[in-house]
PDB file of C-alpha atoms in Angstrom:
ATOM      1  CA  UNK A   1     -56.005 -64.049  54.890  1.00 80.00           C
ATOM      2  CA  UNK A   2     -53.235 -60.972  54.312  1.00 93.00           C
ATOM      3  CA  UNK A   3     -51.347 -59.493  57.036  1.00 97.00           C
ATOM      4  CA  UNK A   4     -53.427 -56.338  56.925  1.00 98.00           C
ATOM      5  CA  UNK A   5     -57.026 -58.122  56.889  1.00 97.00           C
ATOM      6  CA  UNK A   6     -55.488 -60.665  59.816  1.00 97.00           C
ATOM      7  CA  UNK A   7     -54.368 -57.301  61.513  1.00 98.00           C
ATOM      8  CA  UNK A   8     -57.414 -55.556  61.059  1.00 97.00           C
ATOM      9  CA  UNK A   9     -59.725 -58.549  62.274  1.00 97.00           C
ATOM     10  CA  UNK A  10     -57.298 -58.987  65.487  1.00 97.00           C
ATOM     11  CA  UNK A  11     -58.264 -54.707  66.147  1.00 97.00           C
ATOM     12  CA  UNK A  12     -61.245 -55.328  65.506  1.00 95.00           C
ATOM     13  CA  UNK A  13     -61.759 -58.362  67.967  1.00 96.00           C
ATOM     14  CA  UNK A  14     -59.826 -56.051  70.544  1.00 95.00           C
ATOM     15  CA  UNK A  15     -61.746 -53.140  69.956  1.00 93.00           C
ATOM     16  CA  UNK A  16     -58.663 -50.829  69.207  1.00 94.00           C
ATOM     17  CA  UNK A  17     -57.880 -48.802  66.681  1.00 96.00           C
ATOM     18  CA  UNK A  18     -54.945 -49.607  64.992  1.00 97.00           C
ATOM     19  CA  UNK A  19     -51.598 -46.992  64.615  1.00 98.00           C
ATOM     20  CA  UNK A  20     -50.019 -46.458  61.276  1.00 98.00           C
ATOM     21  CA  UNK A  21     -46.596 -44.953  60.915  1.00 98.00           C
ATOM     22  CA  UNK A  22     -45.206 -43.529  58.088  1.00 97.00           C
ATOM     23  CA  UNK A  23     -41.185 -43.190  57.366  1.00 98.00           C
ATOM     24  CA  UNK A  24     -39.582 -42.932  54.177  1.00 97.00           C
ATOM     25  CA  UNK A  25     -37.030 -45.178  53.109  1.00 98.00           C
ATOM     26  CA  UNK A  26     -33.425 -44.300  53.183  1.00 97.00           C
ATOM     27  CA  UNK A  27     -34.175 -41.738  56.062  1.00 96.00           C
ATOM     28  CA  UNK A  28     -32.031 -40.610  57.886  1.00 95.00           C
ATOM     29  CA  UNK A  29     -29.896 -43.637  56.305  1.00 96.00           C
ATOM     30  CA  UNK A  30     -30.561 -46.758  54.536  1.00 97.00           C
ATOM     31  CA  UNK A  31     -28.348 -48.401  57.297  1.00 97.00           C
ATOM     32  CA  UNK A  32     -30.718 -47.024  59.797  1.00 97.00           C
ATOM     33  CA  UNK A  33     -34.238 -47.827  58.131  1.00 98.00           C
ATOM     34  CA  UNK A  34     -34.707 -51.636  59.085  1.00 98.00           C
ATOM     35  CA  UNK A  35     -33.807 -50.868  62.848  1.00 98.00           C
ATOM     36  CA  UNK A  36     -36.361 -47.826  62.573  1.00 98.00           C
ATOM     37  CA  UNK A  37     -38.968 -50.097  61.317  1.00 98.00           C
ATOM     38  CA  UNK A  38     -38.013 -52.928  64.173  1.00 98.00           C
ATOM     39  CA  UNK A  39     -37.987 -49.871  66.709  1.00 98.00           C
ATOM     40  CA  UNK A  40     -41.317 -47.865  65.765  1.00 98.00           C
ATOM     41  CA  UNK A  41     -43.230 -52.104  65.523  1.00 98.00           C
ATOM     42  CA  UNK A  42     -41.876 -52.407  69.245  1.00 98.00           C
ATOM     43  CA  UNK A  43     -42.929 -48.885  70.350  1.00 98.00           C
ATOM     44  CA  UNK A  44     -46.143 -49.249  69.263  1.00 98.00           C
ATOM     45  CA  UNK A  45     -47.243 -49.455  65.635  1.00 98.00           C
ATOM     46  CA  UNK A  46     -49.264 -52.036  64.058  1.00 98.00           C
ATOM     47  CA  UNK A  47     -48.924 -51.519  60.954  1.00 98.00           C
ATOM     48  CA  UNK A  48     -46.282 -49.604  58.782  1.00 98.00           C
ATOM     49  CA  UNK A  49     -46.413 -47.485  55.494  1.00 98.00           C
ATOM     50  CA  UNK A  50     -42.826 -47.343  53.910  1.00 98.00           C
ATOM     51  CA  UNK A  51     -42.586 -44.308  51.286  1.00 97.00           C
ATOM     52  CA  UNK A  52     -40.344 -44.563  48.451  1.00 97.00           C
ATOM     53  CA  UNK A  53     -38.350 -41.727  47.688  1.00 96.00           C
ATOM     54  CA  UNK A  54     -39.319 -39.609  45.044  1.00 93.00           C
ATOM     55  CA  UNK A  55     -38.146 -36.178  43.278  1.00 90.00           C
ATOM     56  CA  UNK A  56     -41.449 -34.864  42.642  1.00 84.00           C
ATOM     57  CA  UNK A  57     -43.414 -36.276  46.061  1.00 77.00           C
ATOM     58  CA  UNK A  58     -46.866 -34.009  44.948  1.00 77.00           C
ATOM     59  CA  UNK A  59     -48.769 -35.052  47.661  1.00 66.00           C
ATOM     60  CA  UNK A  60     -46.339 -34.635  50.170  1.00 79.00           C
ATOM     61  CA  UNK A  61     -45.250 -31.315  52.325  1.00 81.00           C
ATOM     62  CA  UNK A  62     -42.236 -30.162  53.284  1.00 89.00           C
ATOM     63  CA  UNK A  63     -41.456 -32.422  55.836  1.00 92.00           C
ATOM     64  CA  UNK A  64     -41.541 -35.688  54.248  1.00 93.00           C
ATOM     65  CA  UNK A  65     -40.142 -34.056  50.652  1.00 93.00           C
ATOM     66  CA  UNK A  66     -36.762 -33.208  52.273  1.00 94.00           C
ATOM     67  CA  UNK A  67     -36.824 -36.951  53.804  1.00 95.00           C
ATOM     68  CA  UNK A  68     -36.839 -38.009  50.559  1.00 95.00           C
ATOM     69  CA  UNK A  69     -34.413 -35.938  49.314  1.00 95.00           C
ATOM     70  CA  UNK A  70     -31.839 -36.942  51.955  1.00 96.00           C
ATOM     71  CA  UNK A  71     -33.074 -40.667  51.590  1.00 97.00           C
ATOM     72  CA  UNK A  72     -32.313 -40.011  47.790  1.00 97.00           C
ATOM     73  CA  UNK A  73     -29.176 -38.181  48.401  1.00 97.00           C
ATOM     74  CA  UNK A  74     -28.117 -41.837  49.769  1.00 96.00           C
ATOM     75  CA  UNK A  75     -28.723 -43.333  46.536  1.00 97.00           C
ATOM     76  CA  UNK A  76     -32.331 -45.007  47.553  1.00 97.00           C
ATOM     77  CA  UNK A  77     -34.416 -46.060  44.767  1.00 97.00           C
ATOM     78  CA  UNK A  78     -37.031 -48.571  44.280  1.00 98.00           C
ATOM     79  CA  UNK A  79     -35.115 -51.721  44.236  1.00 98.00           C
ATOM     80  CA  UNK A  80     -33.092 -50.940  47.396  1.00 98.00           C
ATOM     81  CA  UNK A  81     -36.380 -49.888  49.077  1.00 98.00           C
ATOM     82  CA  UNK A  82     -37.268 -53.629  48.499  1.00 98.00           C
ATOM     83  CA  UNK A  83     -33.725 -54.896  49.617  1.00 98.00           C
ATOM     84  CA  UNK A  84     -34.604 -53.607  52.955  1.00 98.00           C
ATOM     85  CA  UNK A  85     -38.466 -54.466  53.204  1.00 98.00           C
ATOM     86  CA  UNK A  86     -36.533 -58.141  52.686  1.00 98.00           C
ATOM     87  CA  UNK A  87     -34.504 -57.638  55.372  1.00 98.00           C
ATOM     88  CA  UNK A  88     -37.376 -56.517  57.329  1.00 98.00           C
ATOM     89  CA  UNK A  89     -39.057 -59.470  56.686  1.00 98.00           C
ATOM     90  CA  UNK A  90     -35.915 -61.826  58.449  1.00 98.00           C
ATOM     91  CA  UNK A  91     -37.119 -60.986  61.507  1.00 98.00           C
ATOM     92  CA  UNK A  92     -40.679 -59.475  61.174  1.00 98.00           C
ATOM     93  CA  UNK A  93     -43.214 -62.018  59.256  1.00 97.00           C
ATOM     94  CA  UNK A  94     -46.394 -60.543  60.900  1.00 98.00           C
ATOM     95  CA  UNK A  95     -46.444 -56.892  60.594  1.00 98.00           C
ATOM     96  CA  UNK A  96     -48.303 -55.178  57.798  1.00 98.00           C
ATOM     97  CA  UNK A  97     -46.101 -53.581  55.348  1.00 98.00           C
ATOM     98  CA  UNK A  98     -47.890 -51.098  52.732  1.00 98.00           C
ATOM     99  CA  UNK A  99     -45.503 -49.362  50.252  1.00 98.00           C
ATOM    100  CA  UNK A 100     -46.178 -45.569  49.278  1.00 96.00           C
ATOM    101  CA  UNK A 101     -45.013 -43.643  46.453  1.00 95.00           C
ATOM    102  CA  UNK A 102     -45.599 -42.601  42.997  1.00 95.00           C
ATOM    103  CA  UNK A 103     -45.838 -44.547  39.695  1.00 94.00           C
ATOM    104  CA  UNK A 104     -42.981 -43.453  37.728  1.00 94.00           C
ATOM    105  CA  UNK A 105     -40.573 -45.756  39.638  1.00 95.00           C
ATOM    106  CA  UNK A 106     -43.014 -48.618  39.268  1.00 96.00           C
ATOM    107  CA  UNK A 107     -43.423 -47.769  35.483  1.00 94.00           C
ATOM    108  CA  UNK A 108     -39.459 -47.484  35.145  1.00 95.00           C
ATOM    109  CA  UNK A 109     -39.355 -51.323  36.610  1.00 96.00           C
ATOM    110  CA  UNK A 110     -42.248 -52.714  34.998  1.00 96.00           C
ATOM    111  CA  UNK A 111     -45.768 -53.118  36.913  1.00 96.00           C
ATOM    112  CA  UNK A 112     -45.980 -56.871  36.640  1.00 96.00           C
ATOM    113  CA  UNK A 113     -41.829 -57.115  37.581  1.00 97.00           C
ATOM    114  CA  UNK A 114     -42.015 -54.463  40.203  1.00 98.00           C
ATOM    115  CA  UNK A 115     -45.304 -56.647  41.584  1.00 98.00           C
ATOM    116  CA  UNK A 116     -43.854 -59.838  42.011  1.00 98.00           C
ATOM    117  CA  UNK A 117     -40.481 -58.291  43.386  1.00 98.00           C
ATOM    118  CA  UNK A 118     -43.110 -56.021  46.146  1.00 98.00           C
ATOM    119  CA  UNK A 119     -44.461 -59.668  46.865  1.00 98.00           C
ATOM    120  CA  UNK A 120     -41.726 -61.957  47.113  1.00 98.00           C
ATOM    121  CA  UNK A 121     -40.003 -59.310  49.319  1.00 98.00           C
ATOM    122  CA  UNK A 122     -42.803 -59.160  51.328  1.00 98.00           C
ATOM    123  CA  UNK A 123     -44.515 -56.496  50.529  1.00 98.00           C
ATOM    124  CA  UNK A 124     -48.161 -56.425  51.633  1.00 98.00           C
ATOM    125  CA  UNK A 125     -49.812 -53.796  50.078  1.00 98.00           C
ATOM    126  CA  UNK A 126     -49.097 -50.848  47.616  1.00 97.00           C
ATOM    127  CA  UNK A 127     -50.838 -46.829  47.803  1.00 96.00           C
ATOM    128  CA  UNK A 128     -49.593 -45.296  44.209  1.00 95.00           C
ATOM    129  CA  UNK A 129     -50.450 -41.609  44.898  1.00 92.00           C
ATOM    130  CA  UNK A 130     -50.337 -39.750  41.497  1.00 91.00           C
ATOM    131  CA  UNK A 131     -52.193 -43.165  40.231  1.00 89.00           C
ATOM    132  CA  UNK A 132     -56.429 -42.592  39.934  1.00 82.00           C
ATOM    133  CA  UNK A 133     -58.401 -46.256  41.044  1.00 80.00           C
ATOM    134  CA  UNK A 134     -60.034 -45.990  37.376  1.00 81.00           C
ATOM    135  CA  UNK A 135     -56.853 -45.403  35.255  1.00 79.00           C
ATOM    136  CA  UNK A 136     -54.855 -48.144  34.104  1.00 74.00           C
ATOM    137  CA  UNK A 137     -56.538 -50.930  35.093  1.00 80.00           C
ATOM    138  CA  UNK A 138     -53.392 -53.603  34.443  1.00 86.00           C
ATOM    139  CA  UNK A 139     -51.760 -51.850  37.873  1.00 91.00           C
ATOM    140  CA  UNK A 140     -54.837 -53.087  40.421  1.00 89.00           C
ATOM    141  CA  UNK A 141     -54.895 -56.302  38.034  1.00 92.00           C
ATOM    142  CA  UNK A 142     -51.098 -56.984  38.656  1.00 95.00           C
ATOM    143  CA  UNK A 143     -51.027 -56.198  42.009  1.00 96.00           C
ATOM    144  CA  UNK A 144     -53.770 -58.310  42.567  1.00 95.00           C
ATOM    145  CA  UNK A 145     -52.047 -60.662  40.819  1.00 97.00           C
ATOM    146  CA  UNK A 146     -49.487 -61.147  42.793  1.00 97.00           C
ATOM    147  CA  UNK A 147     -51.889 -61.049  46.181  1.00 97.00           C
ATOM    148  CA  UNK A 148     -51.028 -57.346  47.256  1.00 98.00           C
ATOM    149  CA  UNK A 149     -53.482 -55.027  48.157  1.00 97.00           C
ATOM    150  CA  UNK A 150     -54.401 -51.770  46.512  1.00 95.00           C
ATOM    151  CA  UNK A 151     -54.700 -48.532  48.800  1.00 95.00           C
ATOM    152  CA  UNK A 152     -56.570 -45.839  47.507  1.00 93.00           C
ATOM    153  CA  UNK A 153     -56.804 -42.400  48.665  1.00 92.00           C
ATOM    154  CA  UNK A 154     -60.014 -40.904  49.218  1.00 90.00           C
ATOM    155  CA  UNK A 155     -59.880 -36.718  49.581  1.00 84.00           C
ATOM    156  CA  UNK A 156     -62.833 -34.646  51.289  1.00 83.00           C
ATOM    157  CA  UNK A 157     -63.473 -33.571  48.469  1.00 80.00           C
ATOM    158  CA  UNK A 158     -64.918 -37.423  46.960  1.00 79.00           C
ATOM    159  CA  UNK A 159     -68.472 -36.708  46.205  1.00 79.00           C
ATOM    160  CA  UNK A 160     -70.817 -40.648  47.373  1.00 83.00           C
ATOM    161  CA  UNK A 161     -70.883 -41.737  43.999  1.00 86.00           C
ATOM    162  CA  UNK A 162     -66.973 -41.335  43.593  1.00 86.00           C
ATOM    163  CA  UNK A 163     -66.510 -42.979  47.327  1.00 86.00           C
ATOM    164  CA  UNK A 164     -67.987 -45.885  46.411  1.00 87.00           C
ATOM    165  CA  UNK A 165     -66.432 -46.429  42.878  1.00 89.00           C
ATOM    166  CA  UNK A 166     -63.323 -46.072  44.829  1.00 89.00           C
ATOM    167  CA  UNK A 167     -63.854 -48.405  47.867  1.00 88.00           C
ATOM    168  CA  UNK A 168     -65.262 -51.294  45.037  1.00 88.00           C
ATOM    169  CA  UNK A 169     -61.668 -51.499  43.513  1.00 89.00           C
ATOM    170  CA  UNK A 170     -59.967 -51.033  46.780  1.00 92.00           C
ATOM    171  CA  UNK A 171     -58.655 -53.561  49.114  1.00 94.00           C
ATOM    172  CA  UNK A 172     -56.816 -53.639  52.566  1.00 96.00           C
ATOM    173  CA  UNK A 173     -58.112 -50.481  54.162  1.00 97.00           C
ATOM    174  CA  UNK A 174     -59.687 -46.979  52.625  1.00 95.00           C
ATOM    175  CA  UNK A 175     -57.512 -44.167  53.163  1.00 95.00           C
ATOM    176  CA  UNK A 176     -59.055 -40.975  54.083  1.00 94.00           C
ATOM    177  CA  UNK A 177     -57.077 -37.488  53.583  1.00 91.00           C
ATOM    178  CA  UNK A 178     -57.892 -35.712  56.568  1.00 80.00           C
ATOM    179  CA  UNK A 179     -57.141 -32.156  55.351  1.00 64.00           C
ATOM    180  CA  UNK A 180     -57.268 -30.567  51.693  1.00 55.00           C
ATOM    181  CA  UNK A 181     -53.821 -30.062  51.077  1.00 47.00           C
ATOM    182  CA  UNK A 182     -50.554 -32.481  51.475  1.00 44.00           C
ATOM    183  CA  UNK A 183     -49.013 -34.541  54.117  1.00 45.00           C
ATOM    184  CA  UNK A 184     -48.810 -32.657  57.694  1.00 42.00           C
ATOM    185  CA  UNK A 185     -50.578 -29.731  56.668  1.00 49.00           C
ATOM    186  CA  UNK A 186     -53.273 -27.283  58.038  1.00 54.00           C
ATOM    187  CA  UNK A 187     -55.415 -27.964  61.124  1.00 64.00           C
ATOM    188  CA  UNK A 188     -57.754 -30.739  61.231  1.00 66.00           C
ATOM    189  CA  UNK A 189     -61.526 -30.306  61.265  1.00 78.00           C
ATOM    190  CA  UNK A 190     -62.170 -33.799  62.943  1.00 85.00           C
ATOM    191  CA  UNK A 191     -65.707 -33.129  63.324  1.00 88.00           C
ATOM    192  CA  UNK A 192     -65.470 -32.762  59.807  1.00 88.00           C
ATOM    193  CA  UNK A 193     -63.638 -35.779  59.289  1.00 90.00           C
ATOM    194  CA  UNK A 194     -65.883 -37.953  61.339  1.00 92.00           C
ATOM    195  CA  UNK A 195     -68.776 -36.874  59.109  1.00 90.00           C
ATOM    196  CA  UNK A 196     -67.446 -38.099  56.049  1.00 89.00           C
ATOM    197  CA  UNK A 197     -65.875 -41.339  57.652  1.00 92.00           C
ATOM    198  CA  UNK A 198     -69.364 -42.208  59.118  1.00 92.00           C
ATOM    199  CA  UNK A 199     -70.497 -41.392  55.472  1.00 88.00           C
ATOM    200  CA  UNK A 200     -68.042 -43.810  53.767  1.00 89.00           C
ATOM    201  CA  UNK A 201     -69.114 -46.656  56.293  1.00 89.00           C
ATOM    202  CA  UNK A 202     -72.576 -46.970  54.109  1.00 84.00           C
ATOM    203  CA  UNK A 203     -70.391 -47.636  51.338  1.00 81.00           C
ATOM    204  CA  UNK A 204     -67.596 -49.926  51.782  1.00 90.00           C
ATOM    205  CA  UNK A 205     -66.831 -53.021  54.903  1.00 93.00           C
ATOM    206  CA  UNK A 206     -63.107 -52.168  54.402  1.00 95.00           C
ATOM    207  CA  UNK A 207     -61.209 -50.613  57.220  1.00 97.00           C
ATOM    208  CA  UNK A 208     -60.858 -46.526  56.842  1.00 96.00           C
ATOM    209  CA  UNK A 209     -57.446 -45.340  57.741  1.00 96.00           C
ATOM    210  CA  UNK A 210     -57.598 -41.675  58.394  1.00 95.00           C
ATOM    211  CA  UNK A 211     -53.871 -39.386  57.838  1.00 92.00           C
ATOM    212  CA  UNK A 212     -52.138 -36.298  56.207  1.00 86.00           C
ATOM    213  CA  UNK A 213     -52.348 -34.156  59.266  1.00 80.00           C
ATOM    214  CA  UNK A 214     -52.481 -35.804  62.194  1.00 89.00           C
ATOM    215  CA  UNK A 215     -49.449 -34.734  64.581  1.00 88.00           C
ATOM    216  CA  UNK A 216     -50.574 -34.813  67.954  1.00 92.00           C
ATOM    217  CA  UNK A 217     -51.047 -37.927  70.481  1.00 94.00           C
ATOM    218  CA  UNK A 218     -54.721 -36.049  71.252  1.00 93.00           C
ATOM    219  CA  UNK A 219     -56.107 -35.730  67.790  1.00 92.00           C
ATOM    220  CA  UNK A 220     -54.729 -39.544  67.046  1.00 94.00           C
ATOM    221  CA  UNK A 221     -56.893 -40.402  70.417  1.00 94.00           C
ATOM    222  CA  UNK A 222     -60.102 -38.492  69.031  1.00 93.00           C
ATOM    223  CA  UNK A 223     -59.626 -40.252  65.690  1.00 94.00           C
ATOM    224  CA  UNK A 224     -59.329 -43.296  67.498  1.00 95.00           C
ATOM    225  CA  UNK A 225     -62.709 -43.046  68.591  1.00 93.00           C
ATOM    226  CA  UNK A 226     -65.248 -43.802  64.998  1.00 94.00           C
ATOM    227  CA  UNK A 227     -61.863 -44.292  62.336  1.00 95.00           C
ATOM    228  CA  UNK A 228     -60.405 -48.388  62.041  1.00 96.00           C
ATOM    229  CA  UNK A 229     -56.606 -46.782  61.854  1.00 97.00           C
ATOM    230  CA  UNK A 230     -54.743 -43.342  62.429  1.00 96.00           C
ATOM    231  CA  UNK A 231     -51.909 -42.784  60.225  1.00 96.00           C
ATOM    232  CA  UNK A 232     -49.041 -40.190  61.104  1.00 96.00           C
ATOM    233  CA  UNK A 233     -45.910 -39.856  59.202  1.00 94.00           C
ATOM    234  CA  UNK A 234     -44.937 -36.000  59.128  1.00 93.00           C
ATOM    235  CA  UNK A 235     -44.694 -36.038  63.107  1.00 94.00           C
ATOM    236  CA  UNK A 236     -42.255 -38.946  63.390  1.00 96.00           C
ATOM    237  CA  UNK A 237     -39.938 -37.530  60.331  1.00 96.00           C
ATOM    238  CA  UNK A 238     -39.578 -34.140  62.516  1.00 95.00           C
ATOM    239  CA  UNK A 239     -37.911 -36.405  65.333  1.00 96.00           C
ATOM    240  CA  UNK A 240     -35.359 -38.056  63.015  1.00 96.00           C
ATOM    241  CA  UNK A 241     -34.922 -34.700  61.275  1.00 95.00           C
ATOM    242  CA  UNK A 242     -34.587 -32.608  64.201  1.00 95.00           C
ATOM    243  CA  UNK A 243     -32.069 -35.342  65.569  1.00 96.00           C
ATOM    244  CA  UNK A 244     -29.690 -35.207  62.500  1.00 92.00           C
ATOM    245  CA  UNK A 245     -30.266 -31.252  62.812  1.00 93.00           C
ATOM    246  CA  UNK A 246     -28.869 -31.529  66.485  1.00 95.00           C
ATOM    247  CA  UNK A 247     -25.673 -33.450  64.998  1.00 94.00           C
ATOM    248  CA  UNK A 248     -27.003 -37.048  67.030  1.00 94.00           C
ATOM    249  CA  UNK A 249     -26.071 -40.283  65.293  1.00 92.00           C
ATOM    250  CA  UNK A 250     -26.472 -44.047  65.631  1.00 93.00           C
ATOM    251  CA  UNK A 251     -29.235 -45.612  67.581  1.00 94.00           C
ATOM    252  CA  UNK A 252     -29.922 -42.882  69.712  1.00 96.00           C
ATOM    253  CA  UNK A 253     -30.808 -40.774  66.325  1.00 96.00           C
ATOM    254  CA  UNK A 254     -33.784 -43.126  65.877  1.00 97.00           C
ATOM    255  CA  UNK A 255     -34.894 -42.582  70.359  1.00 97.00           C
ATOM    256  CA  UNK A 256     -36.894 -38.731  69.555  1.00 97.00           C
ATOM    257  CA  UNK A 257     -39.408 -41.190  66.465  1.00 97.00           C
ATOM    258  CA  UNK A 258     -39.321 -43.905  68.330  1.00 98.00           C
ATOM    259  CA  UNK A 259     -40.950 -41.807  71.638  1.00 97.00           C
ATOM    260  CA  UNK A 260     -44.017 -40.126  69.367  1.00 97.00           C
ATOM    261  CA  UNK A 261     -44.519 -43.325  68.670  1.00 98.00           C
ATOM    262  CA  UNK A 262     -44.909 -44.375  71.760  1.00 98.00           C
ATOM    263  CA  UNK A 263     -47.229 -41.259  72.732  1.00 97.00           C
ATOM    264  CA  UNK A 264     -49.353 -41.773  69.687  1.00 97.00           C
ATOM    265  CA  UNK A 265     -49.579 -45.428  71.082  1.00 97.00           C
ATOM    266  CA  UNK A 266     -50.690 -44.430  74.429  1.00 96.00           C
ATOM    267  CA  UNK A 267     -52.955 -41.414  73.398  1.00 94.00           C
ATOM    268  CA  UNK A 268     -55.017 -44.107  71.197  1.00 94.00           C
ATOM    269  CA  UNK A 269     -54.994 -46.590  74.141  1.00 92.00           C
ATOM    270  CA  UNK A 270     -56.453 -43.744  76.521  1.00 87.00           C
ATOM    271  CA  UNK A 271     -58.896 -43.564  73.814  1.00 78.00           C
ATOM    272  CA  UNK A 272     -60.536 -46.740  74.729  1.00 66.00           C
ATOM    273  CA  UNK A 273     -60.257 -48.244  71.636  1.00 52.00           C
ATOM    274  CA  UNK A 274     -62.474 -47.737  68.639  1.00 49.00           C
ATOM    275  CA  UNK A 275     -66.554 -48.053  68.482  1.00 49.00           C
TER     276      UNK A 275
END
């Protein structure tokens, strides 16, 4: 069984909804992101989604482009960002780790290279945004290869027939874009959002993941309540932004992410768990 199916089965069995937190690589320094990733697993998370830094992020706002543009400005690229899922992986063997970024990176290194490096380094799963679930078919097939799941985004804009094309390729969990637009943007409809989870629960048995917009520990604890996982990313990058903004360094530059962690964590828990 993979980390995320073991992870999602031990949710399940608890009746919790699981917490997945988003940080890019590199940010606010590739000295910094393994503690961060140690930090946010101990505050709360159960699972983590590591974005690799890109120059053209498309699907991402403003908040999570200029974290790749400082994590770039450090000289990040692809094979570092798997340097330091490695050294992740020294101390952490159980956590869920899903890469997320774009395919240009993955096309400069090869797909079948850049696979097995992803899986040796311990790498458990891999969402290629700019990268459609029916175009090039040798990207699921080396992945799959190499035992890593594929993580496909669904938009609320996926008509059924779509949806369920989609969740027959995919595997891990379903990711479901709360909000038409990019990451941390607009308001959330969640009664919206509930209707179209409950919708892709007739076609798939994967876990849903539902993200791009959720900031608040409130609207984590209502998604809680009929979505498997709640993914934030934008909120947490504010706290290590607005902490290099205020000139604060070292460990206590990670304490403002680490803390919305920790409220996400206990706004999900007041939830009472999922279903």
């Amino acid at each position: 069984m993979s980390r995320l199916a073991g992870r999602f089965a031990e949710l399940r069995a608890a009746r919790r909804a699981g917490l997945v937190i988003f940080v890019t690589a590199g940010d606010p320094h590739p000295d910094q992101t393994v503690d961060l990733l140690h930090a946010l697993v101990v505050a709360g998370a159960d699972m983590l989604e590591l974005g690799v830094p890109f120059s053209d992020p498309m699907a991402d706002g403003p908040v999570i482009q200029r974290a790749s543009e400082r994590a770039l400005a450090h000289g990040m690229d692809l094979r570092r960002v798997l340097e330091l899922v490695r050294a992740f992986r020294q101390t952490d063997r159980t956590t869920p780790l899903v890469l997320m970024g774009y395919l240009n990176p993955i096309e400069q290194m090869g797909v079948a290279q850049f696979a097995a490096a992803a899986a040796s380094a311990g790498v458990d799963g891999v969402l290629t945004v700019d990268l459609p679930f029916d175009e090039e078919p040798e990207h699921a097939a080396a992945l799959k290869a190499a035992g890593l799941d594929s993580i496909f985004l669904l938009a609320p804009t996926s008509g059924p027939e779509r949806a369920q094309a989609v969740a027959a390729q995919a595997s891990g969990f379903l990711y479901y874009v709360s909000v038409r637009g990019v990451t941390g943007a607009g308001q959330v409809d969640l009664a919206d959002v509930q209707a179209h989870v409950e919708a892709l629960k007739a076609h798939t048995t994967l876990p849903i993941g539902v993200g791009f917009g959720v900031r608040t520990p409130a609207a984590a604890a209502q998604i809680a309540g009929f979505a498997d996982a709640v993914v934030v990313g934008s909120a947490v990058i504010e706290q290590l932004e607005a902490s290099a903004a205020a000139g604060v360094t070292g460990p206590a530059a990670l304490t403002g992410a680490v803390e919305q962690v920790r409220a996400l964590r206990a706004g999900i828990d007041a939830a009472g768990g999922t279903r």
